[in-house]
Short mmCIF file of C-alpha atoms in Angstrom, two decimals:
data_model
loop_
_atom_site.label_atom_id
_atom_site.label_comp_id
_atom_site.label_asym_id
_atom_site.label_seq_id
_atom_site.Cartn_x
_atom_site.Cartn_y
_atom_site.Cartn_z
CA UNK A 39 27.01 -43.32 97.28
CA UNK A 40 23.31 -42.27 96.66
CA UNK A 41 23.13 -39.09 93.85
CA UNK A 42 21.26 -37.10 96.64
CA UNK A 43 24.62 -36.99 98.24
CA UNK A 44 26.24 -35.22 95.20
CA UNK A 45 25.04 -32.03 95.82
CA UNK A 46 25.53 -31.41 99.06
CA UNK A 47 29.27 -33.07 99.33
CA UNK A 48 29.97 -30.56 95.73
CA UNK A 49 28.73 -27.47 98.19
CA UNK A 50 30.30 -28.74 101.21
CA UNK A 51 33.64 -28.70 99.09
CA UNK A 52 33.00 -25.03 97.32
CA UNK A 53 32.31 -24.11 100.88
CA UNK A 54 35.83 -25.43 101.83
CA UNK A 55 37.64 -23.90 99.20
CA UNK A 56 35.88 -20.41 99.66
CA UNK A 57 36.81 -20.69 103.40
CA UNK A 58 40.46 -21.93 102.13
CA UNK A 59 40.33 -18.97 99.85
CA UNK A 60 39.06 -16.30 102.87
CA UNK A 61 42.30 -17.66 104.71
CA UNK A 62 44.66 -17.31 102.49
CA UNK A 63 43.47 -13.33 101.53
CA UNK A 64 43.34 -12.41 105.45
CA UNK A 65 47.24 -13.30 106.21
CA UNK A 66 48.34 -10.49 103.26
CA UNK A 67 44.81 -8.52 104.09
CA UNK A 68 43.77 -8.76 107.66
CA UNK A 69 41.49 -5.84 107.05
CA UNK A 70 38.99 -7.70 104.19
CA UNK A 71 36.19 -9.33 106.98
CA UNK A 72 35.86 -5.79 108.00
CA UNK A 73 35.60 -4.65 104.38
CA UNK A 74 33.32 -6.92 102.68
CA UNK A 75 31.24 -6.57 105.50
CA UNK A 76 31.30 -2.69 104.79
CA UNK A 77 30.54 -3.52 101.18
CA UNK A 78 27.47 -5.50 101.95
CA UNK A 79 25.54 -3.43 104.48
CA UNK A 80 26.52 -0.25 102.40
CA UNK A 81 24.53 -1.53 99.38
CA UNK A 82 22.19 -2.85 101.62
CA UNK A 83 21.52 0.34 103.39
CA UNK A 84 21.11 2.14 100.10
CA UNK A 85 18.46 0.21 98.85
CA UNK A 86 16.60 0.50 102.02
CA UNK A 87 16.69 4.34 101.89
CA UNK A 88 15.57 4.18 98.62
CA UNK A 89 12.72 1.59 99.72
CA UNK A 90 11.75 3.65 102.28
CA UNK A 91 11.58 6.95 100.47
CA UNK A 92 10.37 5.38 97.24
CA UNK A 93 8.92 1.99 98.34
CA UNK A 94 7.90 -0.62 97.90
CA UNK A 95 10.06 -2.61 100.45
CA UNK A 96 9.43 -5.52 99.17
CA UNK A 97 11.23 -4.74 95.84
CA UNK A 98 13.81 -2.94 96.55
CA UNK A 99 14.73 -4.58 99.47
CA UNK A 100 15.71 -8.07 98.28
CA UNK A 101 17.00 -6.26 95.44
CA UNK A 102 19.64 -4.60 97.45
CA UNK A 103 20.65 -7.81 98.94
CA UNK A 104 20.75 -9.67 96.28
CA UNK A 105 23.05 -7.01 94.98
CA UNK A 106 25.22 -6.39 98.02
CA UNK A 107 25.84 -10.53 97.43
CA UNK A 108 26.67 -9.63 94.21
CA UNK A 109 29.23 -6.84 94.58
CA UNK A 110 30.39 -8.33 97.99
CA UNK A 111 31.58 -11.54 96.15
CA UNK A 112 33.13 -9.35 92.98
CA UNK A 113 35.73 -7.58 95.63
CA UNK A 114 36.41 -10.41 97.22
CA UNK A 115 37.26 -12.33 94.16
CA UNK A 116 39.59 -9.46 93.80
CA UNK A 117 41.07 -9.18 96.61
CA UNK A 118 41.45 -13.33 96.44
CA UNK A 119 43.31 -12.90 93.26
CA UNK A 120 45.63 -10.01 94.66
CA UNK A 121 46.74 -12.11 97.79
CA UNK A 122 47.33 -14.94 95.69
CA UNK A 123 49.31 -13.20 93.41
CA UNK A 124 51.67 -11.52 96.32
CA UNK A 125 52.27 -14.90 97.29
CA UNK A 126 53.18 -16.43 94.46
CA UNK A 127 55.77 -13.63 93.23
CA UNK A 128 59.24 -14.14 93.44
CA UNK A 129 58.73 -17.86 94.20
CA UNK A 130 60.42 -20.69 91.48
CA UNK A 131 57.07 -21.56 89.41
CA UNK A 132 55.35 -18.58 89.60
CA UNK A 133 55.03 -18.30 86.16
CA UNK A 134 53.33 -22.02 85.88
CA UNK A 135 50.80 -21.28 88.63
CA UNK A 136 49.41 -18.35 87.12
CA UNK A 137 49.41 -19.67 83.64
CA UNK A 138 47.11 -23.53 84.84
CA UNK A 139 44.74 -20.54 85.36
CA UNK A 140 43.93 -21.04 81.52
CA UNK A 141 40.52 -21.91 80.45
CA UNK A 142 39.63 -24.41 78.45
CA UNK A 143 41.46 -24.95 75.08
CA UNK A 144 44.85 -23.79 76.48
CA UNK A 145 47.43 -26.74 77.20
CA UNK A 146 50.03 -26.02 79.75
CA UNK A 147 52.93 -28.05 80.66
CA UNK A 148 55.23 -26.27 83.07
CA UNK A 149 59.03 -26.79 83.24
CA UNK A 150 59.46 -28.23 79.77
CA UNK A 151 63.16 -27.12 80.90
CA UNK A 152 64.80 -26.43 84.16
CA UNK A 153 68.39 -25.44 84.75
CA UNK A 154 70.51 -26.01 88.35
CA UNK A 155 70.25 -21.95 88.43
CA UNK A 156 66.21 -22.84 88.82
CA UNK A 157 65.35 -21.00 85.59
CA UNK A 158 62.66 -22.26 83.56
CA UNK A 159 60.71 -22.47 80.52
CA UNK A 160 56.95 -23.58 80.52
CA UNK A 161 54.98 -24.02 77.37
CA UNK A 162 51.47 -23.20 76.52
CA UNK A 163 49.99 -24.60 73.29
CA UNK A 164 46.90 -22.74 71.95
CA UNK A 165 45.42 -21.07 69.34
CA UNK A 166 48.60 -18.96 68.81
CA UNK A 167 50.94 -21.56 68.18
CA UNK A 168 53.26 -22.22 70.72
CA UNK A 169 54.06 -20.02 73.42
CA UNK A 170 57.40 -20.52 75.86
CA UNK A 171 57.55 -18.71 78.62
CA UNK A 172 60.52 -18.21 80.73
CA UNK A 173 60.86 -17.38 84.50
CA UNK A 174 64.26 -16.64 85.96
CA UNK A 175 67.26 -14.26 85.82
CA UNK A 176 66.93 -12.50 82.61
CA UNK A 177 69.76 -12.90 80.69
CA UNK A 178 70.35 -16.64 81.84
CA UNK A 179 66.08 -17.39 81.00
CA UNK A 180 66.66 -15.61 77.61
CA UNK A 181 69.53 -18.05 76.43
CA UNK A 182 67.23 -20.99 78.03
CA UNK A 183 64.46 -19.85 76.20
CA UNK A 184 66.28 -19.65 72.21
CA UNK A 185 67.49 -23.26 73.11
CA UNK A 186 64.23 -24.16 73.65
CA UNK A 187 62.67 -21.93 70.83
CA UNK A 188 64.77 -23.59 68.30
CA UNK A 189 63.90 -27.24 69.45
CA UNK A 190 60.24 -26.28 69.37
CA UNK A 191 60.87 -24.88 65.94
CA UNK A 192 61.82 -27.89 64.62
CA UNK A 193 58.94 -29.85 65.34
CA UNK A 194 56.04 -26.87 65.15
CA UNK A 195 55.88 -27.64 61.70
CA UNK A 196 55.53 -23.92 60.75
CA UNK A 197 52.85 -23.12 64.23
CA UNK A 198 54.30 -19.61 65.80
CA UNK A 199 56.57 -20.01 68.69
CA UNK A 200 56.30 -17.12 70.55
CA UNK A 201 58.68 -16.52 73.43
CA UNK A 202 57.75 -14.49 76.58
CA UNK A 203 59.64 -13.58 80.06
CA UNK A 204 58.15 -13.65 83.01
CA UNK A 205 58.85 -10.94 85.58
CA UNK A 206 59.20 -7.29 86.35
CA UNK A 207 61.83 -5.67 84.27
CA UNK A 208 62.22 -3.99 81.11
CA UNK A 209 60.27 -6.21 78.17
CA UNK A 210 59.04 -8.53 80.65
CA UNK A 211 55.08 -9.67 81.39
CA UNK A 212 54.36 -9.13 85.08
CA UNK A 213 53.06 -12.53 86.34
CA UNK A 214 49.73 -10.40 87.23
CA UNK A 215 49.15 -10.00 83.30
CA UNK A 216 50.64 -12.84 82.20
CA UNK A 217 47.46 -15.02 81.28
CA UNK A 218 45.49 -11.73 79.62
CA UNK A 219 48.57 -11.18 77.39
CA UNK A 220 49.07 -14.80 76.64
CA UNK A 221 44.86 -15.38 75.94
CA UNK A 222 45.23 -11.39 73.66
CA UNK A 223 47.77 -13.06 71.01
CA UNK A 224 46.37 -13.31 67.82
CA UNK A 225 45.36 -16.66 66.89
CA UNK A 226 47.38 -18.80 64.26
CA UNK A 227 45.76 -22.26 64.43
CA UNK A 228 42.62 -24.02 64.22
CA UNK A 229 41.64 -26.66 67.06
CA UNK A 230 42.37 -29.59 64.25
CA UNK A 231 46.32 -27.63 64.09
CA UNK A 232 46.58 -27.67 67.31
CA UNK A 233 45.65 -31.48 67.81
CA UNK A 234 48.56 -32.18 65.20
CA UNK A 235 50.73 -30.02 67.31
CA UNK A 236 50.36 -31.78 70.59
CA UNK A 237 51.44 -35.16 68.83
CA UNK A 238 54.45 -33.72 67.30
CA UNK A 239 55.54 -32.05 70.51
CA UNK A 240 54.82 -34.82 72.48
CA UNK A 241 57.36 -36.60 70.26
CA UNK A 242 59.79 -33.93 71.36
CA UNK A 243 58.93 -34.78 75.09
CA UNK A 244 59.80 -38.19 73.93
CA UNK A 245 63.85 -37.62 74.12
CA UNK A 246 63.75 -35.03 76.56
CA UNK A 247 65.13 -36.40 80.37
CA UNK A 248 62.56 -35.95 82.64
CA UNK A 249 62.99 -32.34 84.76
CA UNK A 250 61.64 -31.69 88.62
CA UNK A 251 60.58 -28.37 89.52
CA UNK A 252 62.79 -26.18 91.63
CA UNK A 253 62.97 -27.74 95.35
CA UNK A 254 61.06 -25.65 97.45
CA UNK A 255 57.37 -24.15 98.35
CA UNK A 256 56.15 -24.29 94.28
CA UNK A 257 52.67 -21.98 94.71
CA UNK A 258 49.69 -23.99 93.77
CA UNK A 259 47.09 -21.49 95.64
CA UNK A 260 46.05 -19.56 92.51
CA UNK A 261 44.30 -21.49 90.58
CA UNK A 262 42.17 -23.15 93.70
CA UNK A 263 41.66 -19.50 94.54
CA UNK A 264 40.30 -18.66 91.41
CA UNK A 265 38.01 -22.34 91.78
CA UNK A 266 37.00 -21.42 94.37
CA UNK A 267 35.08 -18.05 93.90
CA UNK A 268 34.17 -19.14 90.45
CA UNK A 269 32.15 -22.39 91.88
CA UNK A 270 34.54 -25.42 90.58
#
């Protein structure tokens, strides 16, 4: 493949995913063509009155545009997000979608620990330690996850292991806010820790049998959402 090709196949896909992206927002917002096009030709139109009343045109103008792009793409990246969100709740591996939304320097493994009753426990490893979070029925996920607490324990050699559920009632994270509360903990470890960590849990792995996900529609739309209007 000649490198002249890279480019253009890389936009050709970001074009994809953004069109993947527009799809998937329109079936929970039918309404959002109608509104980013709004958005756009309202900046737009404000800049021109100010060109014309001010001028010059040729300033303000592009200027407008260029932020009508701007603002345009902002709300939909919203609206993207929101969409994705609503169609990920309630679904077995919510949790786990939301959280492989993690930048860099976050390791994620989901379903470290499934039961028949599909709950789960996922695990993030980061500067905080280690941080188990649990998505199911609440008092059945909170037993799951001080099994798996104590395990973790064991091997964390003295890292935090912080334990969070997933979901909508009383001392639970809302899967919306579930990656800014996990990226707000304080951190505990330093990136050489957390390299030591990752060895000594993947030791734990080690004896663990192997657990599937749930059967059924796991959501996997977030995080190529999120690609997709950040350029990936």
């Amino acid at each position: 493949m000649a490198k002249n090709d890279a480019p253009a196949e890389k936009k050709t896909g970001r074009l994809k995913q953004i069109r993947s992206a527009y799809q998937l927002t329109k079936k929970s917002d039918p309404k959002i063509g109608l509104v980013l096009a709004g958005i756009f030709l309202g900046v737009v139109a404000v800049f021109a009155v100010v060109a014309v009343l001010v001028g010059p045109l040729l300033v303000w103008l592009p200027l407008g545009v260029a932020l009508a792009f701007l603002a345009t793409t902002i709300i939909f990246g919203r609206r993207v997000e929101k969409a994705a969100y609503s169609q990920i709740e309630g679904q077995a591996g919510a949790a786990a979608s939301a959280l492989q939304t993690l930048r860099r320097g976050w390791n994620v493994t989901p379903a470290v620990a499934v039961t028949k009753n599909a709950d789960i426990v996922h695990r993030v490893v980061g500067r905080p330690g280690i941080v188990l979070v649990g998505e199911g029925q609440a008092s059945r996920v909170k037993n799951l996850l001080q099994a798996e607490g104590k395990k973790h324990t064991r091997v964390a050699g003295g890292a935090p292991v912080i334990q969070i559920v997933a979901g909508q009632g009383e001392d639970e994270i809302d899967i919306r806010k579930l990656t800014k509360h996990v990226m707000k903990l304080p951190a505990a470890l330093q990136p050489s820790e957390i390299t030591d960590l990752l060895q000594r849990l993947k030791a734990l792995d080690a004896v663990r049998p192997q657990v599937p996900m749930p059967k059924g529609p796991v959501p996997t739309s977030l995080k190529g959402a999120r690609q997709a209007m950040k350029g990936r």
